[in-house]
Amino acid sequence: MPSSAGTVRIGKERLAAGLFWQPAPTAAMAAREARIVAARAELGADLLCVRRSGTPQFGLGQKRVGHRVGMRAAAASLANAVEERSWVGVFQAGEAWLYVVVRKDTVMPDGDLLFASEAEASKRLQDELVDGGWDAVFAPAEWQIPGARCDVAAELIRTGGDARLRPVARLPSMPLMVGLGLASVSLAGWNLLAPSANPPPAAVPEVPVAPPPPAPPWQGKPQTAGLMRNCQLSIEQTRTIPGYDLETASCGADGGLAVYRRHWGTLSWLSDTGRATSPDRLSVSLPRSQAVQPRDLDEQPWTAERLRRRVWGAAQDYLFDSELSEVPAAATAPGRPAGEPVAPMFRELKLSVSTKLPPTILAGVLGPIPALVVEEVVWQGNSWKVKGKAYVR
């Protein structure tokens, strides 16, 4: 859950801010999906709301930050009120600053934040504007952002009951459970005594249900810095084979491989652990990488511009080579019929870094980047290479 969460007074109403937002296949399925996601203890969510106007979504809130049952979600209320489909804005609400990001009529997972500092809110907005592609931008007039609208949140938000918070838990009271149990027993007895009085129920046609949205591809992958350190240790422990020179060694989450070139040795010297791939080459499997800490479930991708500045700036400081290339988006989303377009929530970039620096040093550069999945660490000659995918907004 976002750390910058709380409540804001907009007009005469107090609304919830700083919710964790996710899209849902339909508004009817949103509450069920919200309870599934809220079951993760790391989120600490005990309240949910469903956005029915516009793109179906659910938001998760927390009582400990001041969210209460019946409160409307500020971000959803603004998203329903603003006509533009893609917009970003900062609205002053008392002594706090409400930051909202909406892409294609969808409140982004990190697009509902509450800042206590005007400087922090301004910097976050400036970072978001780098990507461009906004239909509208909202900001205070004194910030002097070209083309920005200075609408007041209270003038935008309309009254309504959409996206109101309710408890995540859905447990019936004990008297109700007892009553339902007695009723079911009575009904079963009646069916035994008078079966003819109850005609067989009419067949209900099966209606296909759209699958829930897939989890982000970086969830469940090893933590970046931990995997890089473990791979360096695994590669450094490759053994010496008489008569063979180590040509290259690679390592990933599922283990690795060391490739040797024959210098003057013979195959008769090799143990059973080595596998000859040609008369002059030998491959030896490396052990599986040790377990690393799990990734943060609240990990949210950076913008593409922010990632480029981080990687390219570090390449200039540490004098290493870097490559970033965008992977074309899929034409359809998983679980949707072929040919049905979908607006991607993120983009995928291929990342490759080559340097003489060991991965333990690179881990300090690449480790803090969210939604970065390291696929392979390679040692060859006298240099290291790290390959992976970075997901960006």
mmCIF file of C-alpha atoms in Angstrom:
data_model
loop_
_atom_site.group_PDB
_atom_site.id
_atom_site.type_symbol
_atom_site.label_atom_id
_atom_site.label_comp_id
_atom_site.label_asym_id
_atom_site.label_seq_id
_atom_site.Cartn_x
_atom_site.Cartn_y
_atom_site.Cartn_z
ATOM 1 C CA MET A 1 0.000 0.000 0.000
ATOM 2 C CA PRO A 2 1.231 3.547 -0.690
ATOM 3 C CA SER A 3 2.900 5.113 2.341
ATOM 4 C CA SER A 4 1.457 8.529 1.442
ATOM 5 C CA ALA A 5 -2.168 7.748 2.226
ATOM 6 C CA GLY A 6 -4.822 9.435 4.342
ATOM 7 C CA THR A 7 -7.950 11.525 3.987
ATOM 8 C CA VAL A 8 -8.638 14.936 2.468
ATOM 9 C CA ARG A 9 -11.488 17.383 2.864
ATOM 10 C CA ILE A 10 -12.807 18.515 -0.513
ATOM 11 C CA GLY A 11 -15.651 20.950 -0.142
ATOM 12 C CA LYS A 12 -17.873 19.690 2.683
ATOM 13 C CA GLU A 13 -16.920 16.059 2.265
ATOM 14 C CA ARG A 14 -13.961 14.054 3.550
ATOM 15 C CA LEU A 15 -12.626 11.569 1.008
ATOM 16 C CA ALA A 16 -10.066 8.736 1.104
ATOM 17 C CA ALA A 17 -6.738 9.177 -0.693
ATOM 18 C CA GLY A 18 -3.730 6.925 -1.243
ATOM 19 C CA LEU A 19 -5.605 3.768 -2.259
ATOM 20 C CA PHE A 20 -3.995 0.898 -4.182
ATOM 21 C CA TRP A 21 -5.820 0.589 -7.527
ATOM 22 C CA GLN A 22 -6.156 -2.349 -9.900
ATOM 23 C CA PRO A 23 -8.377 -2.901 -12.980
ATOM 24 C CA ALA A 24 -11.100 -5.554 -12.963
ATOM 25 C CA PRO A 25 -12.731 -7.484 -15.849
ATOM 26 C CA THR A 26 -16.173 -6.160 -14.870
ATOM 27 C CA ALA A 27 -17.638 -4.066 -12.081
ATOM 28 C CA ALA A 28 -19.550 -7.138 -10.863
ATOM 29 C CA MET A 29 -16.295 -9.084 -10.417
ATOM 30 C CA ALA A 30 -14.316 -6.202 -8.896
ATOM 31 C CA ALA A 31 -15.249 -6.881 -5.252
ATOM 32 C CA ARG A 32 -14.267 -10.556 -5.537
ATOM 33 C CA GLU A 33 -10.938 -9.649 -7.127
ATOM 34 C CA ALA A 34 -10.369 -7.010 -4.441
ATOM 35 C CA ARG A 35 -10.814 -9.558 -1.638
ATOM 36 C CA ILE A 36 -8.371 -11.946 -3.322
ATOM 37 C CA VAL A 37 -5.693 -9.251 -3.579
ATOM 38 C CA ALA A 38 -6.432 -7.896 -0.091
ATOM 39 C CA ALA A 39 -5.714 -11.336 1.370
ATOM 40 C CA ARG A 40 -2.000 -10.609 0.975
ATOM 41 C CA ALA A 41 -0.807 -9.663 4.437
ATOM 42 C CA GLU A 42 1.832 -7.329 3.009
ATOM 43 C CA LEU A 43 -0.822 -4.940 1.730
ATOM 44 C CA GLY A 44 -2.509 -4.547 5.100
ATOM 45 C CA ALA A 45 -5.799 -3.680 3.383
ATOM 46 C CA ASP A 46 -9.027 -3.950 5.335
ATOM 47 C CA LEU A 47 -11.277 -1.746 3.182
ATOM 48 C CA LEU A 48 -12.230 -1.890 -0.495
ATOM 49 C CA CYS A 49 -14.224 0.129 -2.983
ATOM 50 C CA VAL A 50 -15.463 -0.540 -6.511
ATOM 51 C CA ARG A 51 -15.425 2.002 -9.314
ATOM 52 C CA ARG A 52 -18.393 1.325 -11.594
ATOM 53 C CA SER A 53 -18.413 4.549 -13.606
ATOM 54 C CA GLY A 54 -15.872 4.402 -16.394
ATOM 55 C CA THR A 55 -13.310 1.595 -16.412
ATOM 56 C CA PRO A 56 -14.158 -1.086 -13.812
ATOM 57 C CA GLN A 57 -11.613 -0.946 -10.984
ATOM 58 C CA PHE A 58 -11.217 -1.705 -7.330
ATOM 59 C CA GLY A 59 -9.283 0.224 -4.718
ATOM 60 C CA LEU A 60 -7.898 -1.023 -1.403
ATOM 61 C CA GLY A 61 -7.712 1.160 1.703
ATOM 62 C CA GLN A 62 -6.602 0.963 5.313
ATOM 63 C CA LYS A 63 -8.371 1.999 8.480
ATOM 64 C CA ARG A 64 -5.063 2.792 10.183
ATOM 65 C CA VAL A 65 -4.492 5.800 7.858
ATOM 66 C CA GLY A 66 -7.948 7.246 8.540
ATOM 67 C CA HIS A 67 -9.996 5.549 5.823
ATOM 68 C CA ARG A 68 -13.532 4.792 6.995
ATOM 69 C CA VAL A 69 -16.503 2.789 5.758
ATOM 70 C CA GLY A 70 -18.749 4.937 3.549
ATOM 71 C CA MET A 71 -16.013 7.351 2.430
ATOM 72 C CA ARG A 72 -15.703 7.998 -1.279
ATOM 73 C CA ALA A 73 -12.344 7.526 -2.983
ATOM 74 C CA ALA A 74 -10.984 10.893 -4.093
ATOM 75 C CA ALA A 75 -9.083 9.554 -7.139
ATOM 76 C CA ALA A 76 -12.097 7.659 -8.513
ATOM 77 C CA SER A 77 -14.371 10.649 -7.939
ATOM 78 C CA LEU A 78 -11.996 12.884 -9.909
ATOM 79 C CA ALA A 79 -11.545 10.271 -12.658
ATOM 80 C CA ASN A 80 -15.334 10.095 -13.063
ATOM 81 C CA ALA A 81 -15.629 13.884 -13.165
ATOM 82 C CA VAL A 82 -12.853 14.786 -15.632
ATOM 83 C CA GLU A 83 -13.888 14.277 -19.274
ATOM 84 C CA GLU A 84 -10.367 13.636 -20.583
ATOM 85 C CA ARG A 85 -9.290 9.969 -20.555
ATOM 86 C CA SER A 86 -5.583 10.503 -19.830
ATOM 87 C CA TRP A 87 -4.625 13.186 -17.367
ATOM 88 C CA VAL A 88 -2.412 13.936 -14.397
ATOM 89 C CA GLY A 89 -2.878 16.537 -11.700
ATOM 90 C CA VAL A 90 -2.079 17.879 -8.263
ATOM 91 C CA PHE A 91 -4.856 19.454 -6.213
ATOM 92 C CA GLN A 92 -4.413 21.361 -2.972
ATOM 93 C CA ALA A 93 -6.642 20.012 -0.218
ATOM 94 C CA GLY A 94 -6.140 21.959 2.997
ATOM 95 C CA GLU A 95 -2.507 21.538 4.025
ATOM 96 C CA ALA A 96 -2.074 18.421 1.853
ATOM 97 C CA TRP A 97 -1.538 17.905 -1.874
ATOM 98 C CA LEU A 98 -3.520 15.243 -3.729
ATOM 99 C CA TYR A 99 -1.696 13.663 -6.695
ATOM 100 C CA VAL A 100 -3.762 11.655 -9.234
ATOM 101 C CA VAL A 101 -2.736 9.902 -12.467
ATOM 102 C CA VAL A 102 -5.328 8.532 -14.907
ATOM 103 C CA ARG A 103 -4.313 6.707 -18.094
ATOM 104 C CA LYS A 104 -7.032 5.769 -20.590
ATOM 105 C CA ASP A 105 -9.749 6.273 -17.972
ATOM 106 C CA THR A 106 -7.900 4.039 -15.469
ATOM 107 C CA VAL A 107 -6.531 5.255 -12.133
ATOM 108 C CA MET A 108 -2.941 3.991 -12.134
ATOM 109 C CA PRO A 109 -1.691 1.774 -9.263
ATOM 110 C CA ASP A 110 0.723 4.524 -8.153
ATOM 111 C CA GLY A 111 -1.575 7.322 -9.287
ATOM 112 C CA ASP A 112 -3.336 8.066 -6.002
ATOM 113 C CA LEU A 113 -0.977 9.678 -3.502
ATOM 114 C CA LEU A 114 -1.157 12.287 -0.781
ATOM 115 C CA PHE A 115 1.801 14.592 -0.165
ATOM 116 C CA ALA A 116 2.352 16.761 2.890
ATOM 117 C CA SER A 117 5.003 18.821 1.067
ATOM 118 C CA GLU A 118 4.251 21.080 -1.900
ATOM 119 C CA ALA A 119 7.819 20.587 -3.172
ATOM 120 C CA GLU A 120 7.440 16.790 -3.217
ATOM 121 C CA ALA A 121 4.116 17.001 -5.038
ATOM 122 C CA SER A 122 5.558 19.410 -7.604
ATOM 123 C CA LYS A 123 8.588 17.201 -8.251
ATOM 124 C CA ARG A 124 6.432 14.086 -8.675
ATOM 125 C CA LEU A 125 4.242 15.924 -11.189
ATOM 126 C CA GLN A 126 7.252 17.197 -13.144
ATOM 127 C CA ASP A 127 8.643 13.638 -13.336
ATOM 128 C CA GLU A 128 5.316 12.381 -14.673
ATOM 129 C CA LEU A 129 5.099 15.087 -17.330
ATOM 130 C CA VAL A 130 8.328 13.902 -18.960
ATOM 131 C CA ASP A 131 6.569 11.001 -20.694
ATOM 132 C CA GLY A 132 3.945 13.254 -22.279
ATOM 133 C CA GLY A 133 0.787 12.023 -23.993
ATOM 134 C CA TRP A 134 -1.563 13.749 -21.545
ATOM 135 C CA ASP A 135 -4.965 15.071 -22.622
ATOM 136 C CA ALA A 136 -5.008 17.415 -19.630
ATOM 137 C CA VAL A 137 -2.764 18.544 -16.770
ATOM 138 C CA PHE A 138 -4.012 20.048 -13.493
ATOM 139 C CA ALA A 139 -1.745 22.129 -11.268
ATOM 140 C CA PRO A 140 -1.904 25.258 -9.087
ATOM 141 C CA ALA A 141 -1.609 28.445 -11.134
ATOM 142 C CA GLU A 142 1.461 29.617 -9.184
ATOM 143 C CA TRP A 143 3.446 26.608 -10.440
ATOM 144 C CA GLN A 144 3.276 28.158 -13.922
ATOM 145 C CA ILE A 145 3.162 24.887 -15.859
ATOM 146 C CA PRO A 146 2.431 25.671 -19.535
ATOM 147 C CA GLY A 147 -1.017 24.521 -20.604
ATOM 148 C CA ALA A 148 -2.009 23.307 -17.136
ATOM 149 C CA ARG A 149 -5.525 23.865 -15.818
ATOM 150 C CA CYS A 150 -5.941 25.224 -12.310
ATOM 151 C CA ASP A 151 -9.382 23.783 -11.536
ATOM 152 C CA VAL A 152 -10.211 23.325 -7.860
ATOM 153 C CA ALA A 153 -11.008 19.740 -6.848
ATOM 154 C CA ALA A 154 -14.208 20.794 -5.084
ATOM 155 C CA GLU A 155 -15.509 22.299 -8.330
ATOM 156 C CA LEU A 156 -14.767 19.125 -10.305
ATOM 157 C CA ILE A 157 -16.099 16.417 -8.005
ATOM 158 C CA ARG A 158 -19.796 15.690 -8.296
ATOM 159 C CA THR A 159 -21.979 14.092 -5.657
ATOM 160 C CA GLY A 160 -22.599 10.390 -6.028
ATOM 161 C CA GLY A 161 -22.231 6.980 -4.464
ATOM 162 C CA ASP A 162 -19.566 5.477 -6.688
ATOM 163 C CA ALA A 163 -16.374 4.012 -5.167
ATOM 164 C CA ARG A 164 -17.422 4.100 -1.505
ATOM 165 C CA LEU A 165 -15.307 2.164 0.989
ATOM 166 C CA ARG A 166 -16.633 -0.978 2.633
ATOM 167 C CA PRO A 167 -15.035 -3.723 4.734
ATOM 168 C CA VAL A 168 -12.963 -6.384 3.017
ATOM 169 C CA ALA A 169 -14.239 -9.045 5.443
ATOM 170 C CA ARG A 170 -17.674 -10.371 4.615
ATOM 171 C CA LEU A 171 -18.673 -12.503 7.583
ATOM 172 C CA PRO A 172 -22.347 -12.936 8.606
ATOM 173 C CA SER A 173 -23.281 -12.488 12.245
ATOM 174 C CA MET A 174 -23.764 -15.555 14.474
ATOM 175 C CA PRO A 175 -27.600 -15.198 14.801
ATOM 176 C CA LEU A 176 -27.860 -14.989 11.047
ATOM 177 C CA MET A 177 -25.692 -18.102 10.605
ATOM 178 C CA VAL A 178 -27.845 -20.039 13.118
ATOM 179 C CA GLY A 179 -31.013 -18.899 11.386
ATOM 180 C CA LEU A 180 -29.719 -19.943 7.999
ATOM 181 C CA GLY A 181 -28.722 -23.341 9.406
ATOM 182 C CA LEU A 182 -32.190 -23.970 10.881
ATOM 183 C CA ALA A 183 -33.817 -22.851 7.673
ATOM 184 C CA SER A 184 -31.693 -25.241 5.613
ATOM 185 C CA VAL A 185 -32.566 -28.166 7.938
ATOM 186 C CA SER A 186 -36.275 -27.369 7.724
ATOM 187 C CA LEU A 187 -36.100 -27.100 3.962
ATOM 188 C CA ALA A 188 -34.291 -30.450 3.688
ATOM 189 C CA GLY A 189 -36.953 -32.129 5.833
ATOM 190 C CA TRP A 190 -39.751 -30.665 3.754
ATOM 191 C CA ASN A 191 -38.100 -31.931 0.569
ATOM 192 C CA LEU A 192 -37.970 -35.465 2.027
ATOM 193 C CA LEU A 193 -41.603 -35.451 3.154
ATOM 194 C CA ALA A 194 -43.061 -33.764 0.096
ATOM 195 C CA PRO A 195 -40.695 -34.202 -2.841
ATOM 196 C CA SER A 196 -43.467 -33.694 -5.391
ATOM 197 C CA ALA A 197 -44.127 -30.209 -4.059
ATOM 198 C CA ASN A 198 -40.783 -29.017 -5.307
ATOM 199 C CA PRO A 199 -40.395 -29.310 -9.077
ATOM 200 C CA PRO A 200 -36.833 -29.668 -10.352
ATOM 201 C CA PRO A 201 -35.145 -26.318 -10.795
ATOM 202 C CA ALA A 202 -34.851 -24.963 -14.282
ATOM 203 C CA ALA A 203 -31.488 -25.393 -15.907
ATOM 204 C CA VAL A 204 -29.399 -22.259 -15.705
ATOM 205 C CA PRO A 205 -27.248 -21.657 -18.769
ATOM 206 C CA GLU A 206 -23.547 -21.448 -18.099
ATOM 207 C CA VAL A 207 -22.228 -17.975 -18.753
ATOM 208 C CA PRO A 208 -18.512 -17.733 -19.463
ATOM 209 C CA VAL A 209 -16.695 -15.559 -16.940
ATOM 210 C CA ALA A 210 -13.750 -13.478 -17.992
ATOM 211 C CA PRO A 211 -10.542 -14.517 -16.235
ATOM 212 C CA PRO A 212 -9.062 -12.137 -13.650
ATOM 213 C CA PRO A 213 -6.303 -9.834 -14.876
ATOM 214 C CA PRO A 214 -2.895 -11.525 -14.861
ATOM 215 C CA ALA A 215 -0.369 -10.603 -12.197
ATOM 216 C CA PRO A 216 2.407 -8.229 -13.289
ATOM 217 C CA PRO A 217 5.230 -10.237 -14.905
ATOM 218 C CA TRP A 218 7.815 -9.056 -12.366
ATOM 219 C CA GLN A 219 5.898 -10.433 -9.389
ATOM 220 C CA GLY A 220 7.330 -13.729 -8.151
ATOM 221 C CA LYS A 221 10.699 -13.124 -9.827
ATOM 222 C CA PRO A 222 13.908 -13.035 -7.759
ATOM 223 C CA GLN A 223 14.999 -9.751 -6.231
ATOM 224 C CA THR A 224 17.429 -7.970 -8.548
ATOM 225 C CA ALA A 225 20.348 -7.229 -6.217
ATOM 226 C CA GLY A 226 20.206 -10.576 -4.397
ATOM 227 C CA LEU A 227 20.199 -12.607 -7.613
ATOM 228 C CA MET A 228 23.161 -10.637 -9.029
ATOM 229 C CA ARG A 229 25.233 -11.200 -5.885
ATOM 230 C CA ASN A 230 24.411 -14.920 -5.785
ATOM 231 C CA CYS A 231 25.263 -15.341 -9.464
ATOM 232 C CA GLN A 232 28.640 -13.671 -9.002
ATOM 233 C CA LEU A 233 29.415 -16.031 -6.108
ATOM 234 C CA SER A 234 28.335 -19.057 -8.152
ATOM 235 C CA ILE A 235 30.475 -18.049 -11.152
ATOM 236 C CA GLU A 236 33.496 -17.274 -8.984
ATOM 237 C CA GLN A 237 33.328 -20.809 -7.591
ATOM 238 C CA THR A 238 33.694 -22.480 -11.001
ATOM 239 C CA ARG A 239 36.453 -25.056 -10.748
ATOM 240 C CA THR A 240 39.645 -25.324 -12.745
ATOM 241 C CA ILE A 241 39.862 -28.223 -15.233
ATOM 242 C CA PRO A 242 43.401 -29.200 -16.278
ATOM 243 C CA GLY A 243 44.011 -28.715 -19.963
ATOM 244 C CA TYR A 244 40.880 -26.561 -20.426
ATOM 245 C CA ASP A 245 40.401 -22.778 -20.287
ATOM 246 C CA LEU A 246 37.176 -21.225 -18.980
ATOM 247 C CA GLU A 247 35.591 -19.437 -21.930
ATOM 248 C CA THR A 248 32.305 -18.165 -20.500
ATOM 249 C CA ALA A 249 30.039 -18.678 -17.486
ATOM 250 C CA SER A 250 26.389 -17.661 -17.170
ATOM 251 C CA CYS A 251 23.975 -17.756 -14.257
ATOM 252 C CA GLY A 252 20.275 -17.160 -13.659
ATOM 253 C CA ALA A 253 17.549 -17.989 -11.142
ATOM 254 C CA ASP A 254 17.443 -21.636 -12.271
ATOM 255 C CA GLY A 255 21.189 -22.265 -12.244
ATOM 256 C CA GLY A 256 23.957 -21.686 -14.730
ATOM 257 C CA LEU A 257 26.455 -23.102 -17.162
ATOM 258 C CA ALA A 258 30.245 -22.870 -17.538
ATOM 259 C CA VAL A 259 31.755 -23.461 -20.981
ATOM 260 C CA TYR A 260 35.420 -24.499 -21.335
ATOM 261 C CA ARG A 261 37.649 -24.572 -24.431
ATOM 262 C CA ARG A 262 40.206 -27.391 -24.728
ATOM 263 C CA HIS A 263 43.762 -26.122 -24.584
ATOM 264 C CA TRP A 264 45.846 -29.299 -24.382
ATOM 265 C CA GLY A 265 43.756 -31.653 -22.244
ATOM 266 C CA THR A 266 41.892 -34.784 -23.292
ATOM 267 C CA LEU A 267 38.369 -36.035 -22.688
ATOM 268 C CA SER A 268 39.709 -38.983 -20.693
ATOM 269 C CA TRP A 269 40.676 -36.562 -17.919
ATOM 270 C CA LEU A 270 37.128 -35.298 -17.401
ATOM 271 C CA SER A 271 34.824 -36.319 -14.580
ATOM 272 C CA ASP A 272 31.184 -37.255 -15.061
ATOM 273 C CA THR A 273 30.072 -33.703 -14.254
ATOM 274 C CA GLY A 274 31.381 -32.369 -17.563
ATOM 275 C CA ARG A 275 29.579 -32.792 -20.880
ATOM 276 C CA ALA A 276 31.520 -32.582 -24.142
ATOM 277 C CA THR A 277 29.586 -30.500 -26.697
ATOM 278 C CA SER A 278 32.305 -30.758 -29.350
ATOM 279 C CA PRO A 279 35.868 -32.153 -29.561
ATOM 280 C CA ASP A 280 37.217 -28.876 -28.199
ATOM 281 C CA ARG A 281 34.418 -27.646 -25.917
ATOM 282 C CA LEU A 282 33.070 -28.755 -22.569
ATOM 283 C CA SER A 283 30.090 -27.548 -20.539
ATOM 284 C CA VAL A 284 29.569 -27.927 -16.781
ATOM 285 C CA SER A 285 26.347 -27.082 -14.973
ATOM 286 C CA LEU A 286 26.552 -24.551 -12.158
ATOM 287 C CA PRO A 287 24.458 -24.981 -8.993
ATOM 288 C CA ARG A 288 21.098 -23.267 -8.679
ATOM 289 C CA SER A 289 21.294 -19.785 -7.174
ATOM 290 C CA GLN A 290 20.575 -19.563 -3.451
ATOM 291 C CA ALA A 291 17.190 -18.223 -2.383
ATOM 292 C CA VAL A 292 16.926 -14.430 -2.321
ATOM 293 C CA GLN A 293 14.486 -12.104 -0.620
ATOM 294 C CA PRO A 294 11.073 -11.818 -2.338
ATOM 295 C CA ARG A 295 10.240 -8.733 -4.331
ATOM 296 C CA ASP A 296 8.126 -5.944 -2.866
ATOM 297 C CA LEU A 297 4.465 -6.608 -3.725
ATOM 298 C CA ASP A 298 3.894 -2.855 -3.983
ATOM 299 C CA GLU A 299 6.624 -2.507 -6.626
ATOM 300 C CA GLN A 300 5.510 -0.032 -9.289
ATOM 301 C CA PRO A 301 7.278 0.619 -12.609
ATOM 302 C CA TRP A 302 9.085 3.864 -13.310
ATOM 303 C CA THR A 303 8.481 5.954 -16.379
ATOM 304 C CA ALA A 304 10.644 5.102 -19.374
ATOM 305 C CA GLU A 305 12.367 8.486 -19.158
ATOM 306 C CA ARG A 306 13.245 7.988 -15.500
ATOM 307 C CA LEU A 307 14.708 4.543 -16.248
ATOM 308 C CA ARG A 308 16.808 5.874 -19.127
ATOM 309 C CA ARG A 309 18.193 8.684 -16.986
ATOM 310 C CA ARG A 310 19.090 6.201 -14.239
ATOM 311 C CA VAL A 311 20.822 3.672 -16.506
ATOM 312 C CA TRP A 312 22.499 6.100 -18.893
ATOM 313 C CA GLY A 313 23.587 8.404 -16.083
ATOM 314 C CA ALA A 314 25.138 5.472 -14.194
ATOM 315 C CA ALA A 315 26.842 4.306 -17.413
ATOM 316 C CA GLN A 316 28.509 7.710 -17.719
ATOM 317 C CA ASP A 317 29.549 7.741 -14.053
ATOM 318 C CA TYR A 318 30.830 4.147 -13.893
ATOM 319 C CA LEU A 319 32.086 3.947 -17.507
ATOM 320 C CA PHE A 320 30.116 0.889 -18.619
ATOM 321 C CA ASP A 321 28.171 0.074 -21.807
ATOM 322 C CA SER A 322 24.386 -0.099 -21.705
ATOM 323 C CA GLU A 323 21.627 -0.956 -24.174
ATOM 324 C CA LEU A 324 17.884 -0.295 -23.875
ATOM 325 C CA SER A 325 15.422 -1.389 -26.551
ATOM 326 C CA GLU A 326 11.633 -1.529 -26.436
ATOM 327 C CA VAL A 327 9.802 -4.817 -26.965
ATOM 328 C CA PRO A 328 6.643 -4.484 -29.153
ATOM 329 C CA ALA A 329 3.457 -4.790 -27.095
ATOM 330 C CA ALA A 330 1.261 -7.846 -27.573
ATOM 331 C CA ALA A 331 -1.809 -7.323 -29.760
ATOM 332 C CA THR A 332 -4.112 -8.937 -27.211
ATOM 333 C CA ALA A 333 -4.100 -9.491 -23.472
ATOM 334 C CA PRO A 334 -3.931 -12.974 -21.895
ATOM 335 C CA GLY A 335 -7.397 -14.478 -21.509
ATOM 336 C CA ARG A 336 -9.011 -12.232 -24.133
ATOM 337 C CA PRO A 337 -10.261 -13.342 -27.553
ATOM 338 C CA ALA A 338 -7.769 -13.043 -30.391
ATOM 339 C CA GLY A 339 -7.937 -9.677 -32.079
ATOM 340 C CA GLU A 340 -9.479 -7.881 -29.101
ATOM 341 C CA PRO A 341 -7.209 -4.871 -28.423
ATOM 342 C CA VAL A 342 -6.172 -3.938 -24.938
ATOM 343 C CA ALA A 343 -4.463 -0.871 -23.500
ATOM 344 C CA PRO A 344 -1.208 -2.084 -21.871
ATOM 345 C CA MET A 345 -0.624 -0.979 -18.278
ATOM 346 C CA PHE A 346 3.140 -0.967 -18.868
ATOM 347 C CA ARG A 347 5.794 -1.315 -21.558
ATOM 348 C CA GLU A 348 8.680 -3.766 -21.728
ATOM 349 C CA LEU A 349 12.302 -2.754 -22.364
ATOM 350 C CA LYS A 350 15.238 -5.088 -22.916
ATOM 351 C CA LEU A 351 18.213 -4.089 -20.783
ATOM 352 C CA SER A 352 21.849 -5.107 -21.207
ATOM 353 C CA VAL A 353 24.825 -3.764 -19.236
ATOM 354 C CA SER A 354 28.484 -4.677 -19.945
ATOM 355 C CA THR A 355 31.359 -3.706 -17.657
ATOM 356 C CA LYS A 356 34.542 -4.829 -15.940
ATOM 357 C CA LEU A 357 32.886 -4.022 -12.615
ATOM 358 C CA PRO A 358 31.621 -7.057 -10.665
ATOM 359 C CA PRO A 359 27.850 -7.602 -10.233
ATOM 360 C CA THR A 360 28.121 -6.691 -6.542
ATOM 361 C CA ILE A 361 28.890 -3.115 -7.660
ATOM 362 C CA LEU A 362 26.253 -3.121 -10.398
ATOM 363 C CA ALA A 363 23.696 -4.320 -7.835
ATOM 364 C CA GLY A 364 23.874 -0.895 -6.200
ATOM 365 C CA VAL A 365 22.955 0.698 -9.542
ATOM 366 C CA LEU A 366 20.305 -1.717 -10.825
ATOM 367 C CA GLY A 367 18.934 -3.001 -7.505
ATOM 368 C CA PRO A 368 16.794 0.060 -6.629
ATOM 369 C CA ILE A 369 15.069 0.045 -10.060
ATOM 370 C CA PRO A 370 11.523 -1.339 -9.564
ATOM 371 C CA ALA A 371 9.979 -3.898 -11.945
ATOM 372 C CA LEU A 372 13.421 -4.881 -13.273
ATOM 373 C CA VAL A 373 13.845 -8.629 -13.859
ATOM 374 C CA VAL A 374 17.431 -9.904 -14.223
ATOM 375 C CA GLU A 375 17.448 -12.961 -16.482
ATOM 376 C CA GLU A 376 21.157 -13.713 -16.797
ATOM 377 C CA VAL A 377 24.547 -12.717 -15.396
ATOM 378 C CA VAL A 378 27.439 -13.606 -17.743
ATOM 379 C CA TRP A 379 31.212 -13.605 -17.284
ATOM 380 C CA GLN A 380 33.343 -13.775 -20.414
ATOM 381 C CA GLY A 381 37.003 -12.959 -20.896
ATOM 382 C CA ASN A 382 37.557 -10.170 -18.421
ATOM 383 C CA SER A 383 34.138 -8.519 -18.277
ATOM 384 C CA TRP A 384 30.645 -9.039 -16.878
ATOM 385 C CA LYS A 385 27.295 -8.654 -18.619
ATOM 386 C CA VAL A 386 23.845 -8.393 -17.026
ATOM 387 C CA LYS A 387 20.760 -9.042 -19.171
ATOM 388 C CA GLY A 388 17.139 -8.575 -18.264
ATOM 389 C CA LYS A 389 13.807 -6.843 -18.805
ATOM 390 C CA ALA A 390 12.574 -3.601 -17.316
ATOM 391 C CA TYR A 391 8.861 -2.782 -17.205
ATOM 392 C CA VAL A 392 7.972 0.905 -17.431
ATOM 393 C CA ARG A 393 4.913 3.119 -17.639
#
